[in-house]
Amino acid sequence: MTTRLYSHPIFLEHLTPSGHPERPDRLRAVARILEEEPFLALDRVEAPMGDEATLLYAHPESFVEMIRDAVPEDGLRAIDGDTTVSPKSWQAALTAVGAANAAVDDVFAGKADNVFVAARPPGHHAEKTTAMGFCLFNTAAIAARHAQKKHGVERVAIVDWDVHHGNGTQDIFWDDPSVLFCSTHQMPLFPGTGAKTEVGAGNIVNAPLSPRTGSDLFRDAFRSRVLPALDNFKPDLVIISAGFDAHHRDPLAEINLTEEDFDWATGQIMDRAATHANHRVVSLLEGGYDLQGLAFSVAAHVKRLMKG
């Protein structure tokens, strides 16, 4: 398998307040572990700046302008109690979108079998008209729309295993049966959405997990809800909202997964992508706030992408 890695120094320049869990050190930890010997074969590419017009695939122009206007010339500015922008946040968020869209182009052009995008800020909490949960723009949703608009893709599946429910992705695709959204997440927990009864147009599959759940129940949720949904939907592309904050070391939740669980889940998704989508998988970094847990989990995930 050819696995491409997108990253860029601009992602370190999206700044947050001291003590904030979504901090530049997250990407430094990821970069360090991906420099180790098992990852020498990664195809490393600098992430391109995104086309601002693609932000409108998921968000109205008024919202995009609001985010642009909120970015300060210096210092930090709060969007809400959790979400902050700094002078380089616009460039960082737009480059994250550019990397995700380029990753989609790569898997359709045959330049890579799969792609991991190591970017920040994350995106899956960003609703159509609301930035929240550390997220400005919904990168996964924009990438899914990019696949449909540029490559004529009929069916895109987004699998979100971040420990927090991807409310933004659900909001954007709530009534769109051309996009399947599957999410495993802790419940109750921020943002308070993600019940099994939230089904959209039949394209939303939520698999909430109780606090202190471990590997067995996570894997059972995958086997009983996520994987059958993928097989029934038969996607042309699978996008992973790859948050690693369900790791047992993470300070923001109470799900007790290990890096082996992320390896397993990656393999299960790749099997479905091989069957239905000509191996096409694009993985986008979302959460993960314990640096060791994040690094080890990303390493397991990327090793599995590389192995096939």
Tab-separated table of C-alpha atoms in Angstrom:
chain	number	residue	atom	x	y	z
A	1	MET	CA	0.000	0.000	0.000
A	2	THR	CA	1.153	3.555	-0.718
A	3	THR	CA	0.341	5.834	2.197
A	4	ARG	CA	0.756	9.577	1.859
A	5	LEU	CA	1.226	11.936	4.811
A	6	TYR	CA	0.237	15.597	4.643
A	7	SER	CA	1.560	18.073	7.197
A	8	HIS	CA	2.702	21.700	7.278
A	9	PRO	CA	4.479	24.010	9.768
A	10	ILE	CA	1.496	26.412	9.662
A	11	PHE	CA	-0.478	23.968	11.790
A	12	LEU	CA	1.824	24.774	14.714
A	13	GLU	CA	0.955	28.471	14.408
A	14	HIS	CA	-2.718	28.088	15.288
A	15	LEU	CA	-2.331	29.148	18.914
A	16	THR	CA	-4.560	28.496	21.916
A	17	PRO	CA	-4.439	29.729	25.524
A	18	SER	CA	-1.911	28.312	27.973
A	19	GLY	CA	-3.176	25.005	29.332
A	20	HIS	CA	-5.598	24.457	26.455
A	21	PRO	CA	-5.740	20.761	25.472
A	22	GLU	CA	-5.781	21.453	21.708
A	23	ARG	CA	-2.241	22.786	21.444
A	24	PRO	CA	0.650	22.742	18.967
A	25	ASP	CA	2.492	20.103	21.010
A	26	ARG	CA	-0.072	17.584	19.761
A	27	LEU	CA	1.337	17.773	16.241
A	28	ARG	CA	4.915	17.855	17.491
A	29	ALA	CA	4.264	14.531	19.251
A	30	VAL	CA	2.744	13.080	16.074
A	31	ALA	CA	5.623	14.347	13.934
A	32	ARG	CA	8.251	12.855	16.258
A	33	ILE	CA	6.799	9.361	16.222
A	34	LEU	CA	6.234	9.409	12.462
A	35	GLU	CA	9.933	10.132	11.968
A	36	GLU	CA	10.818	6.726	13.435
A	37	GLU	CA	12.096	3.835	11.337
A	38	PRO	CA	8.772	2.051	10.672
A	39	PHE	CA	7.533	5.145	8.841
A	40	LEU	CA	10.435	5.778	6.478
A	41	ALA	CA	8.307	4.608	3.533
A	42	LEU	CA	5.637	7.253	4.087
A	43	ASP	CA	5.171	9.539	1.093
A	44	ARG	CA	5.523	12.907	2.830
A	45	VAL	CA	3.996	15.940	1.131
A	46	GLU	CA	3.629	19.502	2.367
A	47	ALA	CA	-0.037	20.370	2.664
A	48	PRO	CA	-1.298	22.898	0.096
A	49	MET	CA	-3.340	25.964	0.938
A	50	GLY	CA	-6.999	25.276	0.301
A	51	ASP	CA	-9.303	27.079	-2.090
A	52	GLU	CA	-11.512	29.410	-0.043
A	53	ALA	CA	-14.441	28.598	-2.324
A	54	THR	CA	-14.464	25.015	-1.015
A	55	LEU	CA	-15.370	26.253	2.469
A	56	LEU	CA	-18.801	27.004	0.990
A	57	TYR	CA	-19.313	23.285	0.378
A	58	ALA	CA	-20.221	22.967	4.071
A	59	HIS	CA	-20.743	26.506	5.372
A	60	PRO	CA	-22.619	29.616	4.211
A	61	GLU	CA	-20.592	32.614	3.098
A	62	SER	CA	-21.767	34.682	6.078
A	63	PHE	CA	-20.245	32.141	8.472
A	64	VAL	CA	-16.960	32.000	6.567
A	65	GLU	CA	-16.726	35.786	6.698
A	66	MET	CA	-17.484	35.756	10.425
A	67	ILE	CA	-14.552	33.424	11.062
A	68	ARG	CA	-12.265	35.476	8.834
A	69	ASP	CA	-13.242	38.679	10.638
A	70	ALA	CA	-12.712	37.074	14.058
A	71	VAL	CA	-9.023	36.355	13.403
A	72	PRO	CA	-6.997	38.979	15.297
A	73	GLU	CA	-3.887	40.807	14.094
A	74	ASP	CA	-2.159	39.791	17.307
A	75	GLY	CA	-2.952	37.880	20.474
A	76	LEU	CA	-5.856	35.492	20.881
A	77	ARG	CA	-9.593	35.921	20.409
A	78	ALA	CA	-12.253	33.582	21.768
A	79	ILE	CA	-15.003	32.314	19.469
A	80	ASP	CA	-16.594	30.599	22.468
A	81	GLY	CA	-15.415	29.201	25.796
A	82	ASP	CA	-13.436	26.413	24.108
A	83	THR	CA	-12.585	27.726	20.657
A	84	THR	CA	-9.903	30.335	19.984
A	85	VAL	CA	-8.336	32.004	16.962
A	86	SER	CA	-4.908	33.598	16.619
A	87	PRO	CA	-3.260	35.546	13.751
A	88	LYS	CA	-2.371	32.403	11.733
A	89	SER	CA	-5.577	30.443	12.429
A	90	TRP	CA	-7.143	31.314	9.084
A	91	GLN	CA	-4.137	30.015	7.156
A	92	ALA	CA	-3.942	26.900	9.334
A	93	ALA	CA	-7.616	26.039	8.922
A	94	LEU	CA	-7.542	26.701	5.186
A	95	THR	CA	-4.423	24.551	4.802
A	96	ALA	CA	-6.115	21.729	6.734
A	97	VAL	CA	-8.956	21.912	4.213
A	98	GLY	CA	-6.467	22.049	1.334
A	99	ALA	CA	-4.713	18.933	2.613
A	100	ALA	CA	-7.964	16.998	2.994
A	101	ASN	CA	-9.107	17.918	-0.506
A	102	ALA	CA	-5.692	17.072	-1.959
A	103	ALA	CA	-5.873	13.713	-0.181
A	104	VAL	CA	-9.188	13.021	-1.894
A	105	ASP	CA	-7.622	13.936	-5.242
A	106	ASP	CA	-4.683	11.629	-4.531
A	107	VAL	CA	-6.736	8.506	-3.872
A	108	PHE	CA	-8.819	9.069	-7.004
A	109	ALA	CA	-5.769	9.787	-9.159
A	110	GLY	CA	-3.976	6.696	-7.871
A	111	LYS	CA	-1.162	8.715	-6.311
A	112	ALA	CA	-1.807	6.961	-2.989
A	113	ASP	CA	-3.979	4.120	-1.745
A	114	ASN	CA	-4.694	6.026	1.445
A	115	VAL	CA	-3.701	9.306	3.089
A	116	PHE	CA	-3.276	10.538	6.652
A	117	VAL	CA	-3.629	14.283	7.214
A	118	ALA	CA	-1.839	15.477	10.367
A	119	ALA	CA	-3.437	18.907	10.729
A	120	ARG	CA	-5.021	21.235	13.213
A	121	PRO	CA	-7.379	22.807	14.105
A	122	PRO	CA	-9.695	19.792	14.054
A	123	GLY	CA	-13.049	20.061	12.300
A	124	HIS	CA	-15.789	17.617	13.214
A	125	HIS	CA	-17.617	19.822	15.734
A	126	ALA	CA	-18.017	22.701	13.268
A	127	GLU	CA	-21.678	22.861	12.264
A	128	LYS	CA	-23.003	24.683	9.203
A	129	THR	CA	-23.111	28.024	11.021
A	130	THR	CA	-21.336	27.388	14.335
A	131	ALA	CA	-17.653	27.051	15.230
A	132	MET	CA	-17.258	25.103	18.462
A	133	GLY	CA	-15.333	22.381	20.269
A	134	PHE	CA	-11.908	23.664	19.086
A	135	CYS	CA	-13.152	23.496	15.451
A	136	LEU	CA	-13.537	26.299	12.883
A	137	PHE	CA	-14.455	24.590	9.585
A	138	ASN	CA	-15.665	21.031	9.075
A	139	THR	CA	-12.764	19.584	7.132
A	140	ALA	CA	-14.244	16.101	6.734
A	141	ALA	CA	-17.520	17.457	5.392
A	142	ILE	CA	-15.749	19.735	2.917
A	143	ALA	CA	-13.594	16.834	1.715
A	144	ALA	CA	-16.681	14.666	1.206
A	145	ARG	CA	-18.358	17.382	-0.861
A	146	HIS	CA	-15.106	17.897	-2.794
A	147	ALA	CA	-15.136	14.221	-3.744
A	148	GLN	CA	-18.688	14.536	-4.988
A	149	LYS	CA	-18.207	17.789	-6.875
A	150	LYS	CA	-14.790	17.150	-8.450
A	151	HIS	CA	-14.767	13.382	-8.885
A	152	GLY	CA	-18.450	12.634	-9.350
A	153	VAL	CA	-18.538	10.346	-6.337
A	154	GLU	CA	-22.024	9.091	-5.558
A	155	ARG	CA	-21.548	7.772	-2.018
A	156	VAL	CA	-19.108	8.955	0.655
A	157	ALA	CA	-18.899	7.371	4.105
A	158	ILE	CA	-17.469	9.264	7.069
A	159	VAL	CA	-16.506	7.147	10.091
A	160	ASP	CA	-15.838	9.167	13.239
A	161	TRP	CA	-14.255	7.380	16.198
A	162	ASP	CA	-13.319	10.503	18.148
A	163	VAL	CA	-14.544	10.138	21.725
A	164	HIS	CA	-16.713	13.244	21.242
A	165	HIS	CA	-19.655	12.998	18.875
A	166	GLY	CA	-19.124	14.663	15.495
A	167	ASN	CA	-22.164	16.898	15.816
A	168	GLY	CA	-20.968	19.207	13.067
A	169	THR	CA	-20.675	16.473	10.465
A	170	GLN	CA	-24.066	15.118	11.480
A	171	ASP	CA	-25.594	18.600	11.196
A	172	ILE	CA	-24.197	19.183	7.705
A	173	PHE	CA	-25.338	15.830	6.275
A	174	TRP	CA	-28.499	15.326	8.353
A	175	ASP	CA	-30.845	15.111	5.366
A	176	ASP	CA	-28.381	13.951	2.689
A	177	PRO	CA	-28.539	10.209	1.931
A	178	SER	CA	-25.502	10.459	-0.383
A	179	VAL	CA	-23.249	10.695	2.696
A	180	LEU	CA	-23.201	8.049	5.430
A	181	PHE	CA	-22.065	9.272	8.845
A	182	CYS	CA	-21.123	6.675	11.471
A	183	SER	CA	-19.899	7.674	14.926
A	184	THR	CA	-18.682	5.890	18.029
A	185	HIS	CA	-18.395	8.239	21.013
A	186	GLN	CA	-18.839	8.513	24.752
A	187	MET	CA	-22.301	9.519	25.914
A	188	PRO	CA	-23.044	11.518	27.997
A	189	LEU	CA	-20.230	13.885	27.062
A	190	PHE	CA	-19.692	17.088	25.076
A	191	PRO	CA	-21.406	18.111	22.809
A	192	GLY	CA	-24.456	16.214	24.065
A	193	THR	CA	-25.589	14.821	20.712
A	194	GLY	CA	-25.229	11.380	19.167
A	195	ALA	CA	-28.098	9.240	20.458
A	196	LYS	CA	-29.030	6.113	18.520
A	197	THR	CA	-32.378	7.745	17.738
A	198	GLU	CA	-30.647	10.480	15.705
A	199	VAL	CA	-30.820	8.917	12.247
A	200	GLY	CA	-31.223	11.827	9.798
A	201	ALA	CA	-32.451	10.558	6.435
A	202	GLY	CA	-31.450	7.030	7.449
A	203	ASN	CA	-27.820	7.970	6.783
A	204	ILE	CA	-26.784	8.689	10.383
A	205	VAL	CA	-25.545	5.755	12.483
A	206	ASN	CA	-24.618	6.596	16.054
A	207	ALA	CA	-23.071	4.050	18.416
A	208	PRO	CA	-22.814	5.784	21.814
A	209	LEU	CA	-20.615	4.197	24.472
A	210	SER	CA	-21.074	4.508	28.215
A	211	PRO	CA	-18.270	5.973	30.365
A	212	ARG	CA	-15.559	3.490	31.329
A	213	THR	CA	-16.302	1.339	28.279
A	214	GLY	CA	-13.313	-0.571	26.969
A	215	SER	CA	-12.171	-2.511	23.939
A	216	ASP	CA	-14.889	-5.160	23.948
A	217	LEU	CA	-17.843	-2.790	23.772
A	218	PHE	CA	-16.090	-0.476	21.292
A	219	ARG	CA	-15.398	-3.377	18.953
A	220	ASP	CA	-18.915	-4.704	19.419
A	221	ALA	CA	-20.311	-1.302	18.425
A	222	PHE	CA	-18.171	-1.411	15.291
A	223	ARG	CA	-19.239	-4.952	14.419
A	224	SER	CA	-22.925	-4.464	15.126
A	225	ARG	CA	-23.538	-0.939	13.796
A	226	VAL	CA	-20.686	0.679	11.871
A	227	LEU	CA	-19.464	-2.186	9.690
A	228	PRO	CA	-22.933	-3.386	8.588
A	229	ALA	CA	-23.806	0.206	7.685
A	230	LEU	CA	-20.684	0.468	5.523
A	231	ASP	CA	-21.455	-2.819	3.788
A	232	ASN	CA	-25.038	-1.772	3.112
A	233	PHE	CA	-24.025	1.678	1.849
A	234	LYS	CA	-21.136	0.511	-0.374
A	235	PRO	CA	-19.190	3.786	-0.331
A	236	ASP	CA	-16.942	4.970	-3.145
A	237	LEU	CA	-14.692	6.687	-0.589
A	238	VAL	CA	-14.229	6.359	3.168
A	239	ILE	CA	-13.148	9.377	5.227
A	240	ILE	CA	-12.089	8.770	8.817
A	241	SER	CA	-12.483	11.479	11.436
A	242	ALA	CA	-9.584	10.009	13.375
A	243	GLY	CA	-9.708	11.308	16.913
A	244	PHE	CA	-7.631	9.407	19.439
A	245	ASP	CA	-9.124	10.792	22.647
A	246	ALA	CA	-10.905	7.513	23.406
A	247	HIS	CA	-7.451	6.277	24.489
A	248	HIS	CA	-7.353	5.334	28.158
A	249	ARG	CA	-4.726	7.985	28.916
A	250	ASP	CA	-6.769	10.880	27.539
A	251	PRO	CA	-7.803	13.526	30.106
A	252	LEU	CA	-11.034	14.659	28.410
A	253	ALA	CA	-13.070	11.446	28.476
A	254	GLU	CA	-13.556	8.066	30.134
A	255	ILE	CA	-13.288	5.493	27.357
A	256	ASN	CA	-10.493	2.999	27.880
A	257	LEU	CA	-9.181	2.075	24.458
A	258	THR	CA	-5.590	1.191	23.574
A	259	GLU	CA	-3.613	1.780	20.420
A	260	GLU	CA	-4.391	-1.832	19.446
A	261	ASP	CA	-8.072	-0.874	19.194
A	262	PHE	CA	-7.280	1.868	16.699
A	263	ASP	CA	-5.152	-0.594	14.724
A	264	TRP	CA	-8.100	-3.015	14.656
A	265	ALA	CA	-10.671	-0.371	13.696
A	266	THR	CA	-8.394	0.901	10.930
A	267	GLY	CA	-8.063	-2.598	9.545
A	268	GLN	CA	-11.822	-3.139	9.600
A	269	ILE	CA	-12.425	0.071	7.669
A	270	MET	CA	-9.686	-0.779	5.177
A	271	ASP	CA	-11.295	-4.151	4.540
A	272	ARG	CA	-14.579	-2.425	3.646
A	273	ALA	CA	-12.766	0.164	1.539
A	274	ALA	CA	-11.027	-2.641	-0.354
A	275	THR	CA	-14.369	-4.294	-1.057
A	276	HIS	CA	-16.381	-1.223	-1.987
A	277	ALA	CA	-14.078	1.747	-2.660
A	278	ASN	CA	-10.969	0.465	-4.450
A	279	HIS	CA	-9.039	0.895	-1.174
A	280	ARG	CA	-9.692	4.669	-1.053
A	281	VAL	CA	-9.330	5.910	2.552
A	282	VAL	CA	-8.613	9.473	3.685
A	283	SER	CA	-7.920	9.866	7.406
A	284	LEU	CA	-8.073	13.260	9.104
A	285	LEU	CA	-6.688	13.910	12.576
A	286	GLU	CA	-9.326	15.148	15.003
A	287	GLY	CA	-8.884	14.911	18.801
A	288	GLY	CA	-6.382	13.260	21.126
A	289	TYR	CA	-4.989	15.260	24.048
A	290	ASP	CA	-2.602	13.027	25.976
A	291	LEU	CA	0.598	13.344	23.994
A	292	GLN	CA	1.808	9.785	24.570
A	293	GLY	CA	-1.591	8.245	23.957
A	294	LEU	CA	-1.997	10.344	20.817
A	295	ALA	CA	1.448	9.501	19.438
A	296	PHE	CA	1.165	5.754	20.059
A	297	SER	CA	-2.358	5.654	18.632
A	298	VAL	CA	-1.421	7.584	15.497
A	299	ALA	CA	1.548	5.241	15.049
A	300	ALA	CA	-0.711	2.181	15.216
A	301	HIS	CA	-3.212	3.777	12.834
A	302	VAL	CA	-0.626	4.795	10.243
A	303	LYS	CA	1.193	1.457	10.436
A	304	ARG	CA	-2.081	-0.258	9.589
A	305	LEU	CA	-2.711	2.146	6.704
A	306	MET	CA	0.761	1.363	5.363
A	307	LYS	CA	0.363	-2.389	5.818
A	308	GLY	CA	-2.955	-2.661	4.037
